[in-house]
XYZ file of C-alpha atoms in Angstrom:
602
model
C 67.053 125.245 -127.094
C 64.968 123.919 -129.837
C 64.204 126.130 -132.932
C 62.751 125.981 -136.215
C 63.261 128.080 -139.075
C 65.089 130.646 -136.885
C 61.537 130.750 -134.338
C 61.701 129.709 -130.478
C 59.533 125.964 -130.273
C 57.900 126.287 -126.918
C 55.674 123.591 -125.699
C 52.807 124.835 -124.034
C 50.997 123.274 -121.032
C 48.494 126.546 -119.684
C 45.697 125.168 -121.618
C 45.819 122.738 -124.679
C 48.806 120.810 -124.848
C 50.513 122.235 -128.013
C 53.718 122.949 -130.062
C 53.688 126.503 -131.064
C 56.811 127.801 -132.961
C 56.867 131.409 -134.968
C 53.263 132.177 -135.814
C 52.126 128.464 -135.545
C 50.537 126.609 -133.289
C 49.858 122.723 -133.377
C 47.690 121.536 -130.725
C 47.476 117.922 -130.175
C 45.106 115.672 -130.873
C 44.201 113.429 -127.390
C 46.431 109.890 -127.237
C 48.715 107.927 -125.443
C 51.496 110.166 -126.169
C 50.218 113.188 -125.826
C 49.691 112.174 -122.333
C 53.363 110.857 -121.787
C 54.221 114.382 -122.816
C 52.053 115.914 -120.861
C 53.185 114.225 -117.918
C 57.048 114.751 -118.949
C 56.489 118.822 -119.166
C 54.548 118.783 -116.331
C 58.117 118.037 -114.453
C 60.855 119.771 -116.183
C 64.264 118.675 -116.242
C 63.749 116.083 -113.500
C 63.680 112.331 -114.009
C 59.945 111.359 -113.768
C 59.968 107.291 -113.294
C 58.368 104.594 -115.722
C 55.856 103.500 -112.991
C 54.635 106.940 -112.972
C 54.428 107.699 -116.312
C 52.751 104.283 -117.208
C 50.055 105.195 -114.187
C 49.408 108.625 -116.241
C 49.105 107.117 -119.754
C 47.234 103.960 -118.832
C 45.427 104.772 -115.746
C 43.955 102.012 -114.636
C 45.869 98.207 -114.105
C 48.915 98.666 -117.195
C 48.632 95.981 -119.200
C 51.347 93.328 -119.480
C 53.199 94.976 -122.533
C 53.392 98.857 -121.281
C 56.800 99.149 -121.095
C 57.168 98.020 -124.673
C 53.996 100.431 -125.224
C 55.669 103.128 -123.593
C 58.768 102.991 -125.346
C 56.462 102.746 -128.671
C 55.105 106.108 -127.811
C 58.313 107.582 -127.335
C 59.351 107.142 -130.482
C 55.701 108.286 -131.751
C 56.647 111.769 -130.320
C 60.036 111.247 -131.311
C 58.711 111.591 -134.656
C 56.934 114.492 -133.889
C 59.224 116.759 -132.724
C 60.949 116.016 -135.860
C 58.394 117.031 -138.089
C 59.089 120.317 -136.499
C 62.762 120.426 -136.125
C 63.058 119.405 -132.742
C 65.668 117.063 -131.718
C 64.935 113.517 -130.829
C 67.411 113.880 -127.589
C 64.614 116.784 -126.078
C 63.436 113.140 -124.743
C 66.048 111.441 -122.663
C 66.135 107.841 -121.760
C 67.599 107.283 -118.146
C 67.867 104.674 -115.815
C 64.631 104.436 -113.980
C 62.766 106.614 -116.464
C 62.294 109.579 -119.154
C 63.269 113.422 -118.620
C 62.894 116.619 -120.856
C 65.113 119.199 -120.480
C 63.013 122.320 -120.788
C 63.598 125.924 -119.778
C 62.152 129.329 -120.119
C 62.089 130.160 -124.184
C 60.767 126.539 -124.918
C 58.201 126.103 -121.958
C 55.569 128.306 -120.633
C 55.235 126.508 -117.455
C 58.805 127.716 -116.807
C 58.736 130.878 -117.869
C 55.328 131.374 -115.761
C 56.982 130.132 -112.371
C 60.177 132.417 -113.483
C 58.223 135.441 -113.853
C 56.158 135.048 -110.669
C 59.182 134.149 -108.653
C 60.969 137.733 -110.180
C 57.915 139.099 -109.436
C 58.427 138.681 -105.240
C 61.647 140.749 -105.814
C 60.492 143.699 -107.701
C 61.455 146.934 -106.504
C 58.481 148.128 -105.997
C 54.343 147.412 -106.936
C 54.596 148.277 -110.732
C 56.736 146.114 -111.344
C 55.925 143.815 -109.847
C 52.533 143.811 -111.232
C 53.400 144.168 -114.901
C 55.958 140.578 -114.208
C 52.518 139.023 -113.283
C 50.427 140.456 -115.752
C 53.268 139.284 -118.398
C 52.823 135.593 -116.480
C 49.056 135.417 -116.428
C 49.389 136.429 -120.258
C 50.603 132.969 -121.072
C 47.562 130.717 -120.181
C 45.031 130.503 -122.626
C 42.627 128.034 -121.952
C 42.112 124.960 -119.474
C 45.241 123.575 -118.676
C 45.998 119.886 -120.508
C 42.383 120.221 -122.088
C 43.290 117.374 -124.562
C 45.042 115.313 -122.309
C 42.443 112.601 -121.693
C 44.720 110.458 -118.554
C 42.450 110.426 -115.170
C 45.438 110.897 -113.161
C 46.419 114.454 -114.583
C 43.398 115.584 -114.751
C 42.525 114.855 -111.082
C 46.407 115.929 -109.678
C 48.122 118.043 -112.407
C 45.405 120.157 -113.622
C 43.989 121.133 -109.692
C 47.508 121.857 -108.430
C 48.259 124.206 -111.949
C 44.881 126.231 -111.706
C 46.116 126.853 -108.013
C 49.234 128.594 -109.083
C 47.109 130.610 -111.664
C 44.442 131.499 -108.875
C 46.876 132.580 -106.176
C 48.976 134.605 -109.123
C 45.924 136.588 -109.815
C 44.712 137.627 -106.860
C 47.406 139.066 -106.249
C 47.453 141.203 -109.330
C 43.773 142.100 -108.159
C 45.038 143.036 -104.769
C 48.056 145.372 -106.164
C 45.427 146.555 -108.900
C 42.775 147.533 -105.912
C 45.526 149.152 -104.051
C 46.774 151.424 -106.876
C 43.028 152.498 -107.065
C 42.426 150.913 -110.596
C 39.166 149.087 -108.829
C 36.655 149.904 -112.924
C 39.867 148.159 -114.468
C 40.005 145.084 -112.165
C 36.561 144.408 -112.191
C 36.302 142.164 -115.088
C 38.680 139.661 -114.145
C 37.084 139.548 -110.687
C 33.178 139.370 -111.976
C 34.631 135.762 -113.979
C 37.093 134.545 -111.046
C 34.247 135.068 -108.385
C 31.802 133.187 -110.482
C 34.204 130.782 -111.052
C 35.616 130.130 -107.996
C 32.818 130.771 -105.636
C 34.195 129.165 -102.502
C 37.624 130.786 -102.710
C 35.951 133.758 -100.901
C 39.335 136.349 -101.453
C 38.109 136.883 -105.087
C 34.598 137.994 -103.860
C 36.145 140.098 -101.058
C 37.879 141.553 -103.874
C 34.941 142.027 -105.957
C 32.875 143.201 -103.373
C 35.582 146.193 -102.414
C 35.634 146.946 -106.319
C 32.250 147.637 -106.935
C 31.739 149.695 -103.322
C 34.761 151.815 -104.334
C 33.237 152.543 -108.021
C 30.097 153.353 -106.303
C 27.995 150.449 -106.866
C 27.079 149.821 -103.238
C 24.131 148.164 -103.943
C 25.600 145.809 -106.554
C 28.334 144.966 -103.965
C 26.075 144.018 -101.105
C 23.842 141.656 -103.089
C 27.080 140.189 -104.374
C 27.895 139.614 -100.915
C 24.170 138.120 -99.972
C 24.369 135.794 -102.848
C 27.610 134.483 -101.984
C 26.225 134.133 -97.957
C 23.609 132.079 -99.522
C 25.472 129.811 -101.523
C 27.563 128.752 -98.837
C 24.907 128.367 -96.163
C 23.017 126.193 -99.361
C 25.868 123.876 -100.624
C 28.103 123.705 -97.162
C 26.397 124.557 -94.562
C 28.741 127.071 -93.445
C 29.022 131.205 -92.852
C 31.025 133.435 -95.016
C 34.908 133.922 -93.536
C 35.543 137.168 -91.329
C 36.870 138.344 -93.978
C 33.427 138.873 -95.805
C 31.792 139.592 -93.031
C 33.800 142.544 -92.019
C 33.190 144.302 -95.388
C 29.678 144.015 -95.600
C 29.789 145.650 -91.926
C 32.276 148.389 -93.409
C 29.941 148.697 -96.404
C 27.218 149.376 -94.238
C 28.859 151.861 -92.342
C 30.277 153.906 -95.372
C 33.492 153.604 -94.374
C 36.426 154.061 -96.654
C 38.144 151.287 -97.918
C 40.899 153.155 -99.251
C 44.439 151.267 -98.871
C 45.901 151.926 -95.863
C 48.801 154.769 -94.909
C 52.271 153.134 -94.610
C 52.365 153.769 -90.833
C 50.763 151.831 -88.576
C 47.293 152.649 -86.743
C 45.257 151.018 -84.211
C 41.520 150.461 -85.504
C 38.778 148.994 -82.827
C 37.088 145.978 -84.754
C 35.474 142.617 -83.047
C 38.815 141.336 -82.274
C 39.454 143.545 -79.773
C 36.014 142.170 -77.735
C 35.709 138.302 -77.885
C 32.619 138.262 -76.286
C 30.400 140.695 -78.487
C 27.933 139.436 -79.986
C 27.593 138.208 -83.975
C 26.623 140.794 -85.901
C 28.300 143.802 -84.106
C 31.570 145.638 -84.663
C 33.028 148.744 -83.620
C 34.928 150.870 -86.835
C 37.484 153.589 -86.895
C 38.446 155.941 -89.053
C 42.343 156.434 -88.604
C 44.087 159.645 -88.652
C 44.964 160.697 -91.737
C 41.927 158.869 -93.911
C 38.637 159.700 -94.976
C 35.364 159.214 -93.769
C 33.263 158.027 -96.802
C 30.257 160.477 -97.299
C 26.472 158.653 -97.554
C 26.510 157.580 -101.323
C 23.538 160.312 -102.814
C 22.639 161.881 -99.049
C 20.169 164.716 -100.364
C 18.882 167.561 -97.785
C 18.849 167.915 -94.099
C 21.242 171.319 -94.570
C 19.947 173.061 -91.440
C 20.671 169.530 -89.153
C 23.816 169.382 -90.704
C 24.845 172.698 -89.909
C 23.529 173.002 -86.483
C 24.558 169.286 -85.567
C 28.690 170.540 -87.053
C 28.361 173.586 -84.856
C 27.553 171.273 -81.655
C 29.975 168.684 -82.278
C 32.991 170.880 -82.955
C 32.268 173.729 -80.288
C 35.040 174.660 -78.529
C 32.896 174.870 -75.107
C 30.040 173.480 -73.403
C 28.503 169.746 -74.556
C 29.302 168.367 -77.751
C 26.657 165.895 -77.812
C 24.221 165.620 -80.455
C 21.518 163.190 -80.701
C 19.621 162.156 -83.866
C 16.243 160.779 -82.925
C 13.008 159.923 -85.590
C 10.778 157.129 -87.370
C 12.353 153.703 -88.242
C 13.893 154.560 -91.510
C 13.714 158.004 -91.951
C 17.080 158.641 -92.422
C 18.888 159.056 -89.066
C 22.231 156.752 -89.757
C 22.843 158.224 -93.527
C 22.595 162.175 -91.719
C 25.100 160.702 -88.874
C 27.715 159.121 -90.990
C 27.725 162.025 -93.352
C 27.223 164.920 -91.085
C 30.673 162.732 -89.530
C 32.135 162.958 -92.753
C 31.606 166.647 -93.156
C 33.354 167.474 -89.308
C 36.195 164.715 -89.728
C 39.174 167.399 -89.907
C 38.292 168.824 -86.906
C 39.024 165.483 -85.062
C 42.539 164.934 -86.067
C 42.092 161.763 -83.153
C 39.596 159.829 -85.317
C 35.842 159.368 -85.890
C 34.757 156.111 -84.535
C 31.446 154.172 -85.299
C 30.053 151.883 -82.889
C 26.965 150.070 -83.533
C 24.634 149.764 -80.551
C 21.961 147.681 -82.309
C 22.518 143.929 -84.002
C 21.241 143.634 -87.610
C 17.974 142.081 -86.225
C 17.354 144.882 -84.429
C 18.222 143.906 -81.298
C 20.291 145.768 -78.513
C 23.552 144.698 -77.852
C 24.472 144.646 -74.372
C 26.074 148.134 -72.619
C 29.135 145.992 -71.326
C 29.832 144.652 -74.407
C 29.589 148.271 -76.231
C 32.223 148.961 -74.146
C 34.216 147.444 -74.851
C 34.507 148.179 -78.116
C 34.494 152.206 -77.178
C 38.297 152.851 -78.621
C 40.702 154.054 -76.127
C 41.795 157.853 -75.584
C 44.505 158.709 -77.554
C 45.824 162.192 -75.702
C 48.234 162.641 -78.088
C 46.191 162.508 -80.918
C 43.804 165.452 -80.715
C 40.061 165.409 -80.297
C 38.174 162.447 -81.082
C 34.210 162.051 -82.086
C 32.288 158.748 -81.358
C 29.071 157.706 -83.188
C 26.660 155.911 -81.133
C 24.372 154.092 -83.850
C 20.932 152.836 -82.823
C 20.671 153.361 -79.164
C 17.626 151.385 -77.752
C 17.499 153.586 -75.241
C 18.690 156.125 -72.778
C 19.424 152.329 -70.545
C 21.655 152.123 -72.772
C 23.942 155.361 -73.737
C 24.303 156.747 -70.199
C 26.531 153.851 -68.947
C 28.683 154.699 -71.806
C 29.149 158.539 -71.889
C 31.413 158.533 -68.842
C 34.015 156.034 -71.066
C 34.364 158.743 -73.919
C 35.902 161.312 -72.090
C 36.057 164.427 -73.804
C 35.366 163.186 -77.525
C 32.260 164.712 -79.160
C 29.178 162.283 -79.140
C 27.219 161.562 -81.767
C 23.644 159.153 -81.341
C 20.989 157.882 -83.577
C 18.027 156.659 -82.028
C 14.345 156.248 -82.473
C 13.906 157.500 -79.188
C 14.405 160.935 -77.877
C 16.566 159.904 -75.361
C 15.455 163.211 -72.792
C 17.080 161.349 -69.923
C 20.735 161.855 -71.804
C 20.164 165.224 -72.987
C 18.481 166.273 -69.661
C 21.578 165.058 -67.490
C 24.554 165.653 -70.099
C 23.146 168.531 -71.852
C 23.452 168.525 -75.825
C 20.765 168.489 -78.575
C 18.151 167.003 -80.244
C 17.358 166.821 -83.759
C 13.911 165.208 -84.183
C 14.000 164.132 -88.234
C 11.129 164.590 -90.012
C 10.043 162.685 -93.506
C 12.371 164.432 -97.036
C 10.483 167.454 -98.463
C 9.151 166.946 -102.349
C 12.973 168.539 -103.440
C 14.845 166.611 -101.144
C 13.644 163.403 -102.341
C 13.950 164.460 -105.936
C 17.607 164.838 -105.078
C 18.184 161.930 -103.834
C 16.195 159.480 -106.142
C 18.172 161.583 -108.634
C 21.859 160.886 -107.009
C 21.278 157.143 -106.590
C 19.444 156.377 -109.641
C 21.079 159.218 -112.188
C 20.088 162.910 -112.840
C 18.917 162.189 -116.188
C 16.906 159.297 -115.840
C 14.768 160.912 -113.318
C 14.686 164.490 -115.246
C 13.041 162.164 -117.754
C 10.342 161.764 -115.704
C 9.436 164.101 -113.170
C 5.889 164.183 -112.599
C 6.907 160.235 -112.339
C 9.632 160.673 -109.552
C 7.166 163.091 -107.845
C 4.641 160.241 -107.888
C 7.329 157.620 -106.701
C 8.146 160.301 -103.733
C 4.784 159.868 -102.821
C 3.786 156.298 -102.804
C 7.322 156.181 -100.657
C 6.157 158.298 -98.299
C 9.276 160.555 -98.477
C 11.296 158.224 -95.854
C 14.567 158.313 -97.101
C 14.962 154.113 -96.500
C 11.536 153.748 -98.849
C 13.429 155.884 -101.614
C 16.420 153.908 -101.336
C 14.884 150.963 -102.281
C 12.977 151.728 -104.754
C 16.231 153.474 -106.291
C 17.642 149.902 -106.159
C 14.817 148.428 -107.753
C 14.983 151.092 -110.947
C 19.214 150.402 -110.731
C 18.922 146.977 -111.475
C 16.118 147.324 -114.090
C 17.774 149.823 -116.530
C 14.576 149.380 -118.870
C 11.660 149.902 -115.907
C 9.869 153.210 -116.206
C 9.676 155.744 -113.426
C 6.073 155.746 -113.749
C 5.525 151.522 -114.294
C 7.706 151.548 -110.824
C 5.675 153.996 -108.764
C 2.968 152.398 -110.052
C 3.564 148.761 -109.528
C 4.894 150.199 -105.875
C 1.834 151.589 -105.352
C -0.132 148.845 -105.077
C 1.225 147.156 -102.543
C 3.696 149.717 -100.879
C 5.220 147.998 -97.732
C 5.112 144.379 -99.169
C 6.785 145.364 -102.452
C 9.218 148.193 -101.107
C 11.926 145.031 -99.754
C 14.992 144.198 -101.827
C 15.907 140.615 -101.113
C 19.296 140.724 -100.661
C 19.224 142.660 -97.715
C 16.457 142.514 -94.659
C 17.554 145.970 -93.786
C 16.689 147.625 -96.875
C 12.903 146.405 -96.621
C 10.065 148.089 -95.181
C 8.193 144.885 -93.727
C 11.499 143.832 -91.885
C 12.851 147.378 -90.296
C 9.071 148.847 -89.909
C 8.083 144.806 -88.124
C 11.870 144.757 -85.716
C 10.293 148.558 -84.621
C 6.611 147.182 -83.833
C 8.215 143.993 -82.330
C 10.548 146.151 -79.783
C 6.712 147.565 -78.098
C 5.120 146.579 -75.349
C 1.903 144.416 -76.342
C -0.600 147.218 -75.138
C 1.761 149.941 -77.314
C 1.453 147.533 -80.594
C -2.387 147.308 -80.354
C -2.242 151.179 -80.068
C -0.469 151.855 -82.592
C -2.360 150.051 -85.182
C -5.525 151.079 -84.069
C -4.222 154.632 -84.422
C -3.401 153.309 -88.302
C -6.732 152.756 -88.911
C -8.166 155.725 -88.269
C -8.588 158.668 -90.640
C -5.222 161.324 -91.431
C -7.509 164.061 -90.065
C -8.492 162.153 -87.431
C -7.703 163.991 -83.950
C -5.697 160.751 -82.632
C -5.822 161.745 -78.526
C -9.852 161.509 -78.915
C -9.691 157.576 -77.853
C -5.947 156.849 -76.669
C -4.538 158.172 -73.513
C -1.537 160.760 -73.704
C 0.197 158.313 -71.820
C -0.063 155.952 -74.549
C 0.453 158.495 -77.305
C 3.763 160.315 -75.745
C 5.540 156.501 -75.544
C 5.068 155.810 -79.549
C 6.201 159.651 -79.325
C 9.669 158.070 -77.771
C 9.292 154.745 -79.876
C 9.738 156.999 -83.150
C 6.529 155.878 -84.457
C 3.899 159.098 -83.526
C 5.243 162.920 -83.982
C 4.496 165.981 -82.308
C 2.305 165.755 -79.220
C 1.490 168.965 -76.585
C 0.786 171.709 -77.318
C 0.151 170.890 -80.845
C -2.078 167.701 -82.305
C 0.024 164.052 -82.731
C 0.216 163.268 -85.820
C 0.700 159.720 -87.757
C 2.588 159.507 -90.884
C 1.291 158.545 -94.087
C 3.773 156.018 -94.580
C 3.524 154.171 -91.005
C -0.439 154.637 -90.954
C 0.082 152.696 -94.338
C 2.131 150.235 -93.419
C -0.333 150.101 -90.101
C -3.395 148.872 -92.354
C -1.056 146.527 -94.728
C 0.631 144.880 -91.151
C -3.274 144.094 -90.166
C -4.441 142.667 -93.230
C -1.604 140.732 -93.026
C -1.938 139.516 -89.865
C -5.497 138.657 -90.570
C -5.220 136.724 -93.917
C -1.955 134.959 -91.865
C -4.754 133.683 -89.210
C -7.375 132.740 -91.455
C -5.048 131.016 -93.344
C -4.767 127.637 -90.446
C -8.642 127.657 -90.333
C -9.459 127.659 -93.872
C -6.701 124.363 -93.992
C -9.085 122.903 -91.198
C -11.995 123.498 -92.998
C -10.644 122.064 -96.122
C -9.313 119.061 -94.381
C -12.587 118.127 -92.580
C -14.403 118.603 -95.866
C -12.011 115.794 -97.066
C -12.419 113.563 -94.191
C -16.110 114.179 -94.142
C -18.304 111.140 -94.885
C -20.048 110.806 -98.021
């Protein structure tokens, strides 16, 4: 042990290479024997040869009189030490080479490895968490910043960071499981821009913000990351990532698991399903996460919990209604409201792709989980059914659990052969939206301004997916205006109500996958029925026929006895989808006028 003036000497190699001893440190200046040292320390107590050590002072071809060189720098640091009270023998001349004895009161690179070794046999997570906190405490700064040899820099420096990185994530995993995710989050927003291909820290970060209730923030984290790789490798995010953003989506709780062992349904369990579709379970004994902000739909929620967990007679409840209107959020939390009356789980299975597209019945079911007798009653969410095709096959496979569907249609055929109910959603009423624009954004913010958030309501059309995004918009603008949003909305409505991290929270993209899914003959109907007037008696020039299938299509409400009826929102986005479509086709001619202008002769 070296010492000096009664005070430990510890080299230190987790960042500048330095001599610290009592309040003191020395860090040294970049030179041939800084980097011998460096590359003695970086092996302690082992013999570490002359060939090496001349490759990691001289780099390239040594010249003829390195050994002599080498043995000149030696004594360089010799006289160092000395200078601080350290003995000449801490450097040891021995047949093939150099060694330093070193352990853990004069070397942090020891005392780092001994800590996060003790660490793996802590009796339980505290402690072991505070031995790696104490460990990661130690580096401050690049390791061997001032060491200017090539060959440390390119093997010592990678191989050190690697034991830091792996060191704290797992502090960040035993800090996420202890629920500490606002504590954690700083030293995962710098690792994860850091280190953006080592994906765990952005799982990590992701998790984090979702469980501090920053869902928003933690799904554009995850579309920025996508992005990146797909830019600079050419590759997908790991299944890792890609199973939280589906768990994100879903709302489901990402809670650490109980100690004892439960089976969950995910993708695994069905090779063959498609990308893009998973099946999710909430295990006994967990929470279903409720809809972050869900605002109204009391008498649904009431009626649909009544249905679900009746004792007799059908417990199936389908959710039908307009493309974005709300149908998912009043599933998943009206699921979350019921979940202790189905001790056997409350399992989400997604019958739609996130293009919109159905996946197919035999591969649904095979992600259906399994019956459980034992376990008690079970409900099953069936999210965004393309049709009645498409649920029937699958009822007979859930046994006895409740059943629980979102659709756009009204799926009559199920209801009419299985019994059950319907709940047809209609558009937030004027408090309802206030409420939620309110929950997502912040109470006071929107108190602030309420003829504003009134206005914004409006130009939104009161669909719950509109107000969403325009909450995101005003959450990552903390100095926009109310009123400057609604009003910049309003100009543009379903071209400016996207967020670009996410196709499914934009208007043009979940209104378009909805428009796509018709029959040629229903599109054209449709947006003629967008041009006319609001007042406009819409069976005057289109066939019932035609009106009662965008009746099942989610896009036209009400119908016999009483008049159909267009919202404001769709007949909206109706107009802005043919001006669109128009200025998209004039767009080639204009190009061809331009170009034969060019070519013309003159």
């Amino acid at each position: 042990m070296s010492r000096h003036g009664g005070s430990i000497i510890r080299f230190q190699l987790l960042g500048p290479l330095s001599i610290a001893h009592g309040p003191e440190t020395v860090v040294l200046k970049p030179s041939k024997p800084t980097s011998l040292l460096a590359a003695l320390l970086l092996h302690p107590g082992a013999v570490v040869s002359t060939s090496y050590l001349l490759r990691a002072v001289w780099d390239e071809e040594p010249p003829a009189t390195a050994r002599a060189a080498l043995q000149t720098c030696v004594l360089r640091l010799r006289r160092l030490f000395a200078k601080y009270g350290i003995s000449a023998t801490t450097i040891e001349a021995v047949p093939g080479g150099y060694r330093m004895h070193n352990d853990t009161e004069t070397l942090d690179l020891v005392l780092f490895r001994t800590l996060t070794s003790r660490a793996g046999s802590a009796t339980g997570p505290g402690e072991e968490l505070y031995r790696l906190r104490e460990a990661l405490s130690l580096w401050h700064g690049q390791p061997l910043a001032n060491v200017a040899s090539r060959l440390l820099q390119q093997d010592a420096v990678p191989a050190l960071e690697q034991e830091r990185l792996r060191v704290l994530e797992r502090v960040c995993d035993l800090e996420l499981a202890a629920g500490n995710c606002h504590q954690v989050l700083v030293d995962l927003y710098e690792s994860a821009r850091r280190h953006p291909v080592r994906e765990r820290f952005t799982e990590q970060l992701i998790e984090a913000l979702y469980r501090t209730g920053r869902q928003a923030e933690a799904l554009a984290e995850y579309r920025t990351v996508r992005d990146r790789l797909r830019d600079e490798l050419g590759i997908d995010p790991g299944p890792g990532l890609r199973r939280l953003e589906l768990a994100i989506l879903r709302a489901e709780d990402l809670a650490p698991a109980p100690p004892e062992p439960a089976r969950a349904v995910t993708a695994a369990d069905a090779p063959a399903l498609p990308a893009g579709s998973a099946a999710t379970t909430s295990r006994p004994g967990r929470t279903v996460l409720p809809v972050p902000a869900f605002a109204g739909r009391e008498g649904d929620r009431r009626a649909m919990a009544a249905r679900l967990t009746a004792a007799d007679g059908p417990r199936l409840v389908v959710v039908s209604g307009a493309p974005g209107i709300g149908k998912s959020a009043l599933a998943h939390q009206t699921a979350h409201e019921v979940q202790e009356a189905f001790p056997g789980g409350v399992s989400t299975v997604p019958l739609a792709r996130p293009d919109g597209t159905a996946v197919a019945v035999e591969d649904v079911a095979r992600l259906l989980p399994d019956a459980d007798h034992g376990a008690g009653r079970r409900l099953i969410v069936l999210d965004g059914a393309a049709g009645a095709w498409q649920v029937l096959p699958l009822l007979p496979a859930t046994g006895d659990a409740s059943v629980l569907v979102t659709s756009r249609r009204g799926l009559a055929a199920v209801v009419a052969t299985h019994g059950g109910a319907v709940h047809r959603l209609d558009v937030l009423r004027p408090a309802e939206a206030h409420g939620l624009l309110a929950g997502l954004v912040g109470a006071e913010r929107i108190a602030a301004e309420p003829a504003a958030a009134g206005q914004l309501a409006t130009v939104c059309g009161h669909f719950p997916l509109a107000l969403r995004i325009a909450a995101g918009r005003l959450l990552t603008r903390p100095g926009l205006s109310v009123a400057d949003c609604a009003a910049w909305l309003a100009e543009d409505p379903p071209a400016r109500l996207a967020l670009a991290e996410d196709a499914r929270l934009s208007v043009p993209e979940v209104l378009g996958q909805a428009l796509d899914a018709l029959a040629p003959e229903l599109r054209e109907a449709f947006l003629r029925l967008g041009a006319r007037d609001a007042d406009e008696d819409l069976s005057v020039r289109e066939s019932e026929a035609v009106l009662e299938q965008l009746v099942e299509a989610g896009l036209l409400e009400d119908g016999p006895p009483g008049p159909y009826r267009l919202h404001d929102f769709l007949r909206i986005y109706a107009r802005w989808h043919v001006r669109t479509r128009k200025t998209t086709a004039a767009a080639p001619s204009a190009a061809a006028a331009a170009a034969a202008v060019v070519s013309a002769p003159h």
